[in-house]
mmCIF file of C-alpha atoms and ligand atoms in Angstrom:
data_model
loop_
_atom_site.group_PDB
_atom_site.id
_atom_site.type_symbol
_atom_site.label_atom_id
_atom_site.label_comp_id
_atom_site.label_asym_id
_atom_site.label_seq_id
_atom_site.Cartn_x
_atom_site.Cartn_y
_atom_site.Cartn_z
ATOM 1 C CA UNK I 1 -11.281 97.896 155.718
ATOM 2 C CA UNK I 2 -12.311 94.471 156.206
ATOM 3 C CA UNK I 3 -15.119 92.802 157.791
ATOM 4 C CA UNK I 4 -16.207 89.543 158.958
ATOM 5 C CA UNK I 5 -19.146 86.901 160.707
ATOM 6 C CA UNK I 6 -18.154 84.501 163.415
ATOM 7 C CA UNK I 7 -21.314 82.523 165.114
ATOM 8 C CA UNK I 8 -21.289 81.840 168.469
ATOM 9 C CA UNK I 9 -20.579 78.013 169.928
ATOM 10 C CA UNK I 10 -22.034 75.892 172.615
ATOM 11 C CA UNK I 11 -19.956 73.618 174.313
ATOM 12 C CA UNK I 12 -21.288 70.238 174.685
ATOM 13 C CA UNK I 13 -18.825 69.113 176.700
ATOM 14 C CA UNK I 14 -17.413 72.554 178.552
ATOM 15 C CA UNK I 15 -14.468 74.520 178.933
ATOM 16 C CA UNK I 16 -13.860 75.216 182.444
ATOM 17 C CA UNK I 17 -10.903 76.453 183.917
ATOM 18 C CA UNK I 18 -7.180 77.375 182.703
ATOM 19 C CA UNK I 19 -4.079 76.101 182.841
ATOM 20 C CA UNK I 20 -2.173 78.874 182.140
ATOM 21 C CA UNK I 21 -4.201 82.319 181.985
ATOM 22 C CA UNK I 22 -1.588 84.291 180.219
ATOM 23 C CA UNK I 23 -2.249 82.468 177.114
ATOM 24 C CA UNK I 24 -5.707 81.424 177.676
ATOM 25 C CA UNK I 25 -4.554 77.773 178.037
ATOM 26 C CA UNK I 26 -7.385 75.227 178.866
ATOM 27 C CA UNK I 27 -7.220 73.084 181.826
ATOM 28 C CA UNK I 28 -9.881 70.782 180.102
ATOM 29 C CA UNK I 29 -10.628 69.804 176.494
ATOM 30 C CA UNK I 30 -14.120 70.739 175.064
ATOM 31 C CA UNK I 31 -16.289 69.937 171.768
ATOM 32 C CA UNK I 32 -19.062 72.488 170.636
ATOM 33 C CA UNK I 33 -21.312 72.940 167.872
ATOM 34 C CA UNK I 34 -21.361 76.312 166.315
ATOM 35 C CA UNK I 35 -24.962 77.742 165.782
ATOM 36 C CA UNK I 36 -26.096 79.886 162.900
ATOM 37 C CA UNK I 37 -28.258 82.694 163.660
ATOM 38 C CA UNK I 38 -25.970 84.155 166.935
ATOM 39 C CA UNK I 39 -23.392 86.304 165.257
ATOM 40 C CA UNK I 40 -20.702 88.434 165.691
ATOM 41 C CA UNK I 41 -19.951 91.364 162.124
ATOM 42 C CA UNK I 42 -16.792 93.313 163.131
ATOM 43 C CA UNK I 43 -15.413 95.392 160.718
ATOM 44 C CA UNK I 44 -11.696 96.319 161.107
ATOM 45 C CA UNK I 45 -10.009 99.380 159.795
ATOM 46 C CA UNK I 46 -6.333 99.987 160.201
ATOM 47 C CA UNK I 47 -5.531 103.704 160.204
ATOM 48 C CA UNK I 48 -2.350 106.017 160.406
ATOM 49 C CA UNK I 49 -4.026 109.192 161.312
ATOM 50 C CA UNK I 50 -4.903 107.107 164.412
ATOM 51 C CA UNK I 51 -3.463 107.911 168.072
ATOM 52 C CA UNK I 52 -5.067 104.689 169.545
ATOM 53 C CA UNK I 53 -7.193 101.877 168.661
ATOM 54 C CA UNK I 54 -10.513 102.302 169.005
ATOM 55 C CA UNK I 55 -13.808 100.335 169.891
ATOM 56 C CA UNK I 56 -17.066 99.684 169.218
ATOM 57 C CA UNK I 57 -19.894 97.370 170.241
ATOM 58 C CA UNK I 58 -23.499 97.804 168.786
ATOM 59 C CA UNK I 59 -22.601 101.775 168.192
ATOM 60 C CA UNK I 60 -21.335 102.113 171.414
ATOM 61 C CA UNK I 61 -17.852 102.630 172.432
ATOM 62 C CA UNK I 62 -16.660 99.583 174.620
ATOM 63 C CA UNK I 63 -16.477 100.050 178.653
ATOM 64 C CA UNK I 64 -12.593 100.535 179.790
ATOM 65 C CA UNK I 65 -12.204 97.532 181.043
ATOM 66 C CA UNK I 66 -12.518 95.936 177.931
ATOM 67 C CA UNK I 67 -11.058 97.753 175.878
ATOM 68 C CA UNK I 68 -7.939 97.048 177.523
ATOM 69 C CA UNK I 69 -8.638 93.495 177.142
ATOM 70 C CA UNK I 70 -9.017 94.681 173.529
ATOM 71 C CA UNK I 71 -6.270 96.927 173.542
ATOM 72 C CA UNK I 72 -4.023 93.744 174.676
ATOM 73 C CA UNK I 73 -5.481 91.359 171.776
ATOM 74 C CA UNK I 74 -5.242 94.026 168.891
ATOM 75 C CA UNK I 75 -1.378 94.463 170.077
ATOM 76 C CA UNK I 76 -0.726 90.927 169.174
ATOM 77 C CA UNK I 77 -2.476 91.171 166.253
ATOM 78 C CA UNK I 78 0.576 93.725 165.220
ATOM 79 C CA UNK I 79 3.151 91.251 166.328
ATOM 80 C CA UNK I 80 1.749 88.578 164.285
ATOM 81 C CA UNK I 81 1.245 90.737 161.391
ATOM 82 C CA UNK I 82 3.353 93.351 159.787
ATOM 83 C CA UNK I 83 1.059 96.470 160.472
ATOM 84 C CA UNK I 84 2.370 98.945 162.615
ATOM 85 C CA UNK I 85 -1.013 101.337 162.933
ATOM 86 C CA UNK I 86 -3.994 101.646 165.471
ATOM 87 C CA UNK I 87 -7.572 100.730 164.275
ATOM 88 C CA UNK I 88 -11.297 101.237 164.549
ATOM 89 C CA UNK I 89 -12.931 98.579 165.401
ATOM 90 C CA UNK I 90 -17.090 98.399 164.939
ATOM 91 C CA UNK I 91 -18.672 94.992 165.939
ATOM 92 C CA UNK I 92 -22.653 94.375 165.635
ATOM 93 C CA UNK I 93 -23.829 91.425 167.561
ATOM 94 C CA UNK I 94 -26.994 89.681 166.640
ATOM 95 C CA UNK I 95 -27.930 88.814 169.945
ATOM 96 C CA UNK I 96 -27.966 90.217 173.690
ATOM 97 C CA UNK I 97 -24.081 90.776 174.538
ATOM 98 C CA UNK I 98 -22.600 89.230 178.205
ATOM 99 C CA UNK I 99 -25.773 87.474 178.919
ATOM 100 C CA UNK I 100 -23.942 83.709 178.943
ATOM 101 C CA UNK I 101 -24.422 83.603 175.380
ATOM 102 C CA UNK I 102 -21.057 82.991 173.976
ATOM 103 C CA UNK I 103 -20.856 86.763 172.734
ATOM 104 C CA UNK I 104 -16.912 87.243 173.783
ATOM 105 C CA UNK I 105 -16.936 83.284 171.560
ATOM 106 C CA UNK I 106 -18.379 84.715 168.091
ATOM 107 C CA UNK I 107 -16.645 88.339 168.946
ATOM 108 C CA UNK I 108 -12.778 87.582 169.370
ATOM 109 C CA UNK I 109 -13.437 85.015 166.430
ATOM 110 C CA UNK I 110 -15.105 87.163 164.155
ATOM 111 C CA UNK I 111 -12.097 90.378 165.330
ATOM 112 C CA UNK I 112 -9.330 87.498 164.984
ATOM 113 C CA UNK I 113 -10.660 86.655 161.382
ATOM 114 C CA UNK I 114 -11.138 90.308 160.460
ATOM 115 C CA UNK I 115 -8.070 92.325 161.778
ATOM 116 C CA UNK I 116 -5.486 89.632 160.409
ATOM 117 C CA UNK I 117 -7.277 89.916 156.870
ATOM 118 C CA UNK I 118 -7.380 94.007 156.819
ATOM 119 C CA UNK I 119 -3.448 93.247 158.393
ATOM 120 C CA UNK I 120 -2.366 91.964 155.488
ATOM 121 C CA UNK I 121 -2.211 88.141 156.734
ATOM 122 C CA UNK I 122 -4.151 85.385 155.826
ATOM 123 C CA UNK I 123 -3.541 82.434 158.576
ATOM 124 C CA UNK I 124 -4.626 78.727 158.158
ATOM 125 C CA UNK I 125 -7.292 78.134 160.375
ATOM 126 C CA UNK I 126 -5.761 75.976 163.125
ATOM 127 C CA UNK I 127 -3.540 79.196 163.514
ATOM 128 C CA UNK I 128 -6.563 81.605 163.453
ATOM 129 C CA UNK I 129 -7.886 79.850 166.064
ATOM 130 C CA UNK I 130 -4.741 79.956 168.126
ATOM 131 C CA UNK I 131 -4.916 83.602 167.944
ATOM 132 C CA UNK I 132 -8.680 83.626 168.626
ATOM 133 C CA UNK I 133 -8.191 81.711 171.480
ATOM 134 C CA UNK I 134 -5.699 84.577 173.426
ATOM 135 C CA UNK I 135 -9.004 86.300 173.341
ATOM 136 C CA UNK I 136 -11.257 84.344 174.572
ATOM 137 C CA UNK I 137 -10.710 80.415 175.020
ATOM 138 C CA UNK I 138 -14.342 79.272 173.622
ATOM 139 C CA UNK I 139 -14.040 81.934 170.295
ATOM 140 C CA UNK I 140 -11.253 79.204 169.493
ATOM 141 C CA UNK I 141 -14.002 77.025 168.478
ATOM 142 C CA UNK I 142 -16.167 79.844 166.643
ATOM 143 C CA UNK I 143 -13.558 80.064 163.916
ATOM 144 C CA UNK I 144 -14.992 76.658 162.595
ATOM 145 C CA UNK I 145 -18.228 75.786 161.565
ATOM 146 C CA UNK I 146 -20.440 72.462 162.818
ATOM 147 C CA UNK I 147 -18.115 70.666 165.442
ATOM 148 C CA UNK I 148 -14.983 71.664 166.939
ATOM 149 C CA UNK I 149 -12.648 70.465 169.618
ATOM 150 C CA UNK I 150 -10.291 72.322 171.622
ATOM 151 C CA UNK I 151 -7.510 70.285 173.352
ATOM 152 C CA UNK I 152 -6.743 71.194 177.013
ATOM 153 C CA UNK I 153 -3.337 72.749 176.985
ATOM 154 C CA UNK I 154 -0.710 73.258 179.547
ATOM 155 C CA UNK I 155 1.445 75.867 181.135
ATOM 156 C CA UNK I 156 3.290 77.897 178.331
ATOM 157 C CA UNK I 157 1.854 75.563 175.686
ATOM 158 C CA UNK I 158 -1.977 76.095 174.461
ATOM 159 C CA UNK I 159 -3.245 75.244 170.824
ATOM 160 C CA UNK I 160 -5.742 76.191 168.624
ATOM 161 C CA UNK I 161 -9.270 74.132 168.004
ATOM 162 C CA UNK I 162 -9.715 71.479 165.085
ATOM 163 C CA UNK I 163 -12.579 70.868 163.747
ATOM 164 C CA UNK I 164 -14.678 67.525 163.339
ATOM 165 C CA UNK I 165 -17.302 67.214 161.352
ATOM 166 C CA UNK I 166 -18.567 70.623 159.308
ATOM 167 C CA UNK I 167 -22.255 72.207 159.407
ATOM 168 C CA UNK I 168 -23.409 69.579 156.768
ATOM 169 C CA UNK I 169 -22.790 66.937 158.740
ATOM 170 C CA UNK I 170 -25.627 66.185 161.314
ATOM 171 C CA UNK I 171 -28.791 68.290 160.700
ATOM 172 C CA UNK I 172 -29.815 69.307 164.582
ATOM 173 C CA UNK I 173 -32.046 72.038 165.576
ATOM 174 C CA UNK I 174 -30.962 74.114 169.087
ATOM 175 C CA UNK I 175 -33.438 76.584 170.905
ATOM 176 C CA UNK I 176 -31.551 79.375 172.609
ATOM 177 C CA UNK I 177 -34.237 80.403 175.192
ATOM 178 C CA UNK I 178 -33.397 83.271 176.911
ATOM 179 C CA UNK I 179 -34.851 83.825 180.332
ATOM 180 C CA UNK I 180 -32.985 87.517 180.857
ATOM 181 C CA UNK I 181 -31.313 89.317 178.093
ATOM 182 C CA UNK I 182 -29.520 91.517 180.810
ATOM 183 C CA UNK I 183 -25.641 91.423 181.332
ATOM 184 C CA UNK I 184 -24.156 89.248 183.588
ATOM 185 C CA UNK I 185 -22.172 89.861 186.998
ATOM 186 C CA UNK I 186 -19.017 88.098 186.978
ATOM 187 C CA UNK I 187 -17.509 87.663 183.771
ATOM 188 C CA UNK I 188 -16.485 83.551 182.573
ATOM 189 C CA UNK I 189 -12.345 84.514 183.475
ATOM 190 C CA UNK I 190 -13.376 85.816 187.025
ATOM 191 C CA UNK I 191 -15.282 82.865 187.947
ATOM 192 C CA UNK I 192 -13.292 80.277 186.254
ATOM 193 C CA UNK I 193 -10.313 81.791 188.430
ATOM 194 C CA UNK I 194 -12.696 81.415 191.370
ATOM 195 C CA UNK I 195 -13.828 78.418 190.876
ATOM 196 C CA UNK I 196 -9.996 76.883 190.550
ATOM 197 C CA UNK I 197 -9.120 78.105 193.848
ATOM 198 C CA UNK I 198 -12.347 77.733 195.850
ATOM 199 C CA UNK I 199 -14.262 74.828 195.137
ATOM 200 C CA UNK I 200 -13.747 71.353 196.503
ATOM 201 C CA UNK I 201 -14.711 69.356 193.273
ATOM 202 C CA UNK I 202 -11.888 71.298 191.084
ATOM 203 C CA UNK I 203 -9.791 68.529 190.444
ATOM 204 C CA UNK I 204 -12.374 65.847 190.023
ATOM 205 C CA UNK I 205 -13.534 68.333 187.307
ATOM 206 C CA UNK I 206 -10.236 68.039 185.245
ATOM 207 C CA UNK I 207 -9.845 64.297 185.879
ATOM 208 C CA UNK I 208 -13.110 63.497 184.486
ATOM 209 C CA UNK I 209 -12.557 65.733 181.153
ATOM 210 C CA UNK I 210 -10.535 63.380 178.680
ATOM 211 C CA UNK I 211 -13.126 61.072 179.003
ATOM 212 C CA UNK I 212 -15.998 63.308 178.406
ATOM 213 C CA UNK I 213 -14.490 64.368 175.801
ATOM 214 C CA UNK I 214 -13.237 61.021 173.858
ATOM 215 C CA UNK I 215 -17.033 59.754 174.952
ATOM 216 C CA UNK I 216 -18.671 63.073 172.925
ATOM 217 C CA UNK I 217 -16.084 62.817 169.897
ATOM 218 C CA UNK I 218 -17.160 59.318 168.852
ATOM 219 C CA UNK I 219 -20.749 59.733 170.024
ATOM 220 C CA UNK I 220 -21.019 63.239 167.710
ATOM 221 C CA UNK I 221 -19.245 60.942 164.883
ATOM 222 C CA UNK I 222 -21.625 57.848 164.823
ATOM 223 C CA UNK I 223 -24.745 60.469 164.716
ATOM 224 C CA UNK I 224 -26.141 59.228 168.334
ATOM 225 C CA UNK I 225 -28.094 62.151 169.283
ATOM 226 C CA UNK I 226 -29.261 60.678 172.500
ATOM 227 C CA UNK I 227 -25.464 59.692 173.829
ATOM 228 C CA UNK I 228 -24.476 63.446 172.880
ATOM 229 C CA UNK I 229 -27.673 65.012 174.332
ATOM 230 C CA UNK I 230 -27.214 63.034 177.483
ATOM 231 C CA UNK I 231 -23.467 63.754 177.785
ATOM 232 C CA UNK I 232 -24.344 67.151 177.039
ATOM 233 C CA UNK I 233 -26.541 67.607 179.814
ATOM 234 C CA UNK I 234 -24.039 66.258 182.012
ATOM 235 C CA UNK I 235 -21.161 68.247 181.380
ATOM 236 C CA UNK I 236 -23.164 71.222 182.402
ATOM 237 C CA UNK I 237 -24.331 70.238 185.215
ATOM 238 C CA UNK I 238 -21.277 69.222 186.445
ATOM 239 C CA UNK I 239 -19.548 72.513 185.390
ATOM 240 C CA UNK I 240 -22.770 74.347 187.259
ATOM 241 C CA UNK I 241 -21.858 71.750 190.536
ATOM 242 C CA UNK I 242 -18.435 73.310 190.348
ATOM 243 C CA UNK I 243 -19.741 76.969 190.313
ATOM 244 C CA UNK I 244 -22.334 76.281 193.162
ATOM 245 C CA UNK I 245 -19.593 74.414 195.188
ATOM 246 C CA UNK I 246 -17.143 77.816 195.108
ATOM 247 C CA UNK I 247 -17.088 80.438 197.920
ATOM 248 C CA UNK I 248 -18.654 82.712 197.314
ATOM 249 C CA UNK I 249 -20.910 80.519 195.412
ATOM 250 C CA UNK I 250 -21.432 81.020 191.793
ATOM 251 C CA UNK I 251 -25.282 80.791 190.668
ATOM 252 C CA UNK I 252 -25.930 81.775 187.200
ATOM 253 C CA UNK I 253 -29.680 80.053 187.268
ATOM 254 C CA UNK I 254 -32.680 81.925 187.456
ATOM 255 C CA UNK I 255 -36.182 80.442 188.205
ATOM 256 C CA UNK I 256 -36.691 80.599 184.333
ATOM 257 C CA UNK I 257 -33.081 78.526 183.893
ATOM 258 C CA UNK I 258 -34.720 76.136 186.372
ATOM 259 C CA UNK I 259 -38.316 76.080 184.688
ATOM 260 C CA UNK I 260 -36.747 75.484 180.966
ATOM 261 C CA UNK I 261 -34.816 72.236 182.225
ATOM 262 C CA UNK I 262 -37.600 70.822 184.402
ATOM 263 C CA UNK I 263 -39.562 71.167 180.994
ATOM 264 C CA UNK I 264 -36.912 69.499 178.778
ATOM 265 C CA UNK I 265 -36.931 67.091 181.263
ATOM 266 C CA UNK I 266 -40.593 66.810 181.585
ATOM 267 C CA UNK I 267 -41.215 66.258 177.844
ATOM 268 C CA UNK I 268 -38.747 63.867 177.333
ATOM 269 C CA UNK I 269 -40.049 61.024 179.805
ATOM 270 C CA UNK I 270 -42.898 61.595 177.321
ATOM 271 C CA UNK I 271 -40.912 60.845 174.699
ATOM 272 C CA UNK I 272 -39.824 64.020 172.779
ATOM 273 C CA UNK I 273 -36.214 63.634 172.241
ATOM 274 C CA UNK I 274 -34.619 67.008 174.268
ATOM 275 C CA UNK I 275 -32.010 68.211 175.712
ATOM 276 C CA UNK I 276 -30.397 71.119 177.538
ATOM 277 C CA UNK I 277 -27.378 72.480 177.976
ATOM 278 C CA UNK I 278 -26.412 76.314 179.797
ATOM 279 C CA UNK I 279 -22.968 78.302 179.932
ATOM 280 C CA UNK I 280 -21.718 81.257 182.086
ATOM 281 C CA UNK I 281 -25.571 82.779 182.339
ATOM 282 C CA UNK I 282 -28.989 82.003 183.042
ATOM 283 C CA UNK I 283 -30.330 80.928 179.485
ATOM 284 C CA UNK I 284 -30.912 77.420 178.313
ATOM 285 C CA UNK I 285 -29.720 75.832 174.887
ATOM 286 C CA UNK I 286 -32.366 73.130 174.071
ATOM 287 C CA UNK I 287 -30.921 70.329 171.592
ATOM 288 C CA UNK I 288 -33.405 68.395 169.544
ATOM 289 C CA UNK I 289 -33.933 66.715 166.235
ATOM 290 C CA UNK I 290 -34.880 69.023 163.223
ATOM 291 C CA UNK I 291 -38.505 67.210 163.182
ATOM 292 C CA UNK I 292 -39.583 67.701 166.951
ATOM 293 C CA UNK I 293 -37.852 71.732 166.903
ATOM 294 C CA UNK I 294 -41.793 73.268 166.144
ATOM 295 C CA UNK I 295 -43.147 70.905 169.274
ATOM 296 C CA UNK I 296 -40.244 71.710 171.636
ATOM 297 C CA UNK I 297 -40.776 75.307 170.805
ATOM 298 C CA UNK I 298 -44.443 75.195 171.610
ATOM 299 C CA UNK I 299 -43.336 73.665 174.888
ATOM 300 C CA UNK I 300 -41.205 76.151 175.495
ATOM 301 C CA UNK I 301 -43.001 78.921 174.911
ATOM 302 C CA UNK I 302 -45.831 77.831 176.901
ATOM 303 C CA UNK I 303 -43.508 78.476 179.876
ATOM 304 C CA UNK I 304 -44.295 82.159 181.343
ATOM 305 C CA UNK I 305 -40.692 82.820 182.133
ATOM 306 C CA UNK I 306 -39.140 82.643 178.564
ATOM 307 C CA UNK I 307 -38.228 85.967 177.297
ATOM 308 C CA UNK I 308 -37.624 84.992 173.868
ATOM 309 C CA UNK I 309 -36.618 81.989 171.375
ATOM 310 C CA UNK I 310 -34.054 81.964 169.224
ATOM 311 C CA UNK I 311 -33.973 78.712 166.597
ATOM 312 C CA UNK I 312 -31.032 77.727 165.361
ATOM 313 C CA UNK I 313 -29.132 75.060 163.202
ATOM 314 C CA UNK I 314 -25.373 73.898 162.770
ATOM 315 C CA UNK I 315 -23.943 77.081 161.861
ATOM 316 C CA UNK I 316 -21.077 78.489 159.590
ATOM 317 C CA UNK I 317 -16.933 78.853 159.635
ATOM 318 C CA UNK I 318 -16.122 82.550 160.834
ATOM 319 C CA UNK I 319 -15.298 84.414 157.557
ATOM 320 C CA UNK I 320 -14.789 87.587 155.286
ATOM 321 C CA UNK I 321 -17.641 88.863 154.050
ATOM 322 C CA UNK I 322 -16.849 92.619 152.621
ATOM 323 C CA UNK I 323 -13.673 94.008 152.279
ATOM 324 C CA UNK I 324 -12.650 97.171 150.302
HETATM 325 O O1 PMV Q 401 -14.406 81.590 176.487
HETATM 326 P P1 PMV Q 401 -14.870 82.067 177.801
HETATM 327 O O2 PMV Q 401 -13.772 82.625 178.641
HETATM 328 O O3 PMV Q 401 -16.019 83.035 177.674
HETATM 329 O O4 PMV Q 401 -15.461 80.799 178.613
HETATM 330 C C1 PMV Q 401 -16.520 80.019 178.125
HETATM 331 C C2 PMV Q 401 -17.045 79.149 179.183
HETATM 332 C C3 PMV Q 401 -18.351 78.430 178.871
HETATM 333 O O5 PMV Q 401 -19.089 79.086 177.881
HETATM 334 C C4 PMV Q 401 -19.198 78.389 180.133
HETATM 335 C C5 PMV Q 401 -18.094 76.980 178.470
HETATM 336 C C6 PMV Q 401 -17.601 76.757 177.065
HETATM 337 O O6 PMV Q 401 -16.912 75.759 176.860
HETATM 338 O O7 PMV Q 401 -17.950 77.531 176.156
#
């Protein structure tokens, strides 16, 4: 039995879209910063007496759908490794699950790093991440702590993420404000599929990425919050411009989404240094310097629409933390 912690990610310059689904192979390269405080604890044990593997997600057995998805990940698990046995599965996630908070990010990471440790293999981890990554293409990045990069890959060919400067690094502060803790309803796969075939804007999307991306890299590495924070913004707006422009549209926002960035907005012409960034769901990431986090907060929760707000800092590597 073996169990381990992956924190969740956010993207500062986004994955969005795949160039081959089968492996989960990124039509774009992205750059996050892992967050403590948002975390994943799955503990995996690999059983004989057991028919089939089974699933759980805060006590709850997962819904069919993914456990199949699951089912699919686990059975690679048993090629990689040399275990020939179903498992249970129990995962505990700190935070609301399938609410565009990274949860499938910090889950497949923290399952990847788990199951191959109770399996009996202990991978390097560029090749964790390369399994990771079949799960879910952002949980690449969750298997390292501070920054991470994960190249864009091709058809057939797909790698795992590196990472580029650790959780010691850069002291930053990110507010997770979450404007509804409920699940989402479409899942990141079924729009990014979507979006590839329906909007206009697709391939202006990719074209733009590998400079986004070589911009963030050198901005994260000379410290220069306000390059990152702006680049950050940008890269989700686009990626939200790409959802909006899809038939049927895509809309994650809710008039709290819109209220948090007016805000961050807002208080930065008055010179608190702020910015936002969103994924697949309606709550806002808010990236500041460790010394203005107490005033942005303040700010934030002034607004009537926030739910609740999470503080966070670079966060952790995914790794063991019991085993027995
Ligand atoms: O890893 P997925 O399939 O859940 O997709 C993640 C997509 C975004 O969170 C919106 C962007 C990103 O790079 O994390």
């Amino acid at each position: 039995m073996t169990t381990a912690i992956a924190h969740v990610n956010i993207a500062l310059v986004k994955y969005w879209g795949k160039a081959d689904p089968r492996i989960n192979a990124p039509a774009v390269g992205s750059l996050s910063l892992t967050l403590s405080n948002l975390w994943t604890r799955t503990t995996v044990n690999f059983r004989k007496s057991l028919k089939t593997d089974r699933f759980y997600l805060n006590n709850k057995q997962v819904a069919p759908h993914e456990r199949d998805r699951l089912t699919n990940f686990m059975d690679e698990v048993r090629r990689r490794s040399a275990i020939d046995c179903f498992c249970e599965i129990h995962s505990i996630n700190s935070f609301p699950t399938a609410a565009g908070l990274a949860s499938s990010a910090s889950g497949y990471a923290a399952l990847a790093t788990a199951a191959m440790h109770a399996a009996g293999r202990h991978l390097p981890p560029d090749e964790l991440s390369s399994l990771a990554r079949l799960g879910s293409g952002s949980a690449a990045r969750s298997i390292h702590g501070g920054f991470a990069e994960l190249p864009a890959g091709s058809r057939g060919q797909a790698a795992g993420a590196v990472q580029i400067a650790d959780e010691h690094f850069w002291p930053l502060a990110v507010l997770v404000a979450i404007t509804d803790g409920s699940p989402k309803t479409v899942s990141s796969r079924d729009a990014m599929a979507m979006t590839q075939r329906h909007s206009p804007y697709y391939t202006a999307w990719v074209d733009s990425s590998a400079q986004d991306l070589d911009t963030m890299r050198a901005a994260v590495l000379r410290r220069d919050f306000d390059a990152v924070g702006a680049l950050a913004e940008h890269s989700a707006l686009k990626m939200h411009g790409l959802m909006m422009s899809t038939r049927p549209e895509l809309l994650f926002w809710n008039p709290g989404t819109v209220a948090v960035v007016r805000e961050v907005i807002r208080i930065r012409q008055k010179g608190i240094g702020a910015y936002f960034t969103i994924d697949a769901g309606p709550q806002v990431k808010v990236l500041c310097r460790p010394h203005d986090r107490a005033l942005v907060a303040e700010h934030l929760l002034a607004l009537p629409e926030i739910r609740d707000l999470t503080m966070c800092a670079p966060g952790p590597s995914a790794q063991i933390v019991e085993e027995c």
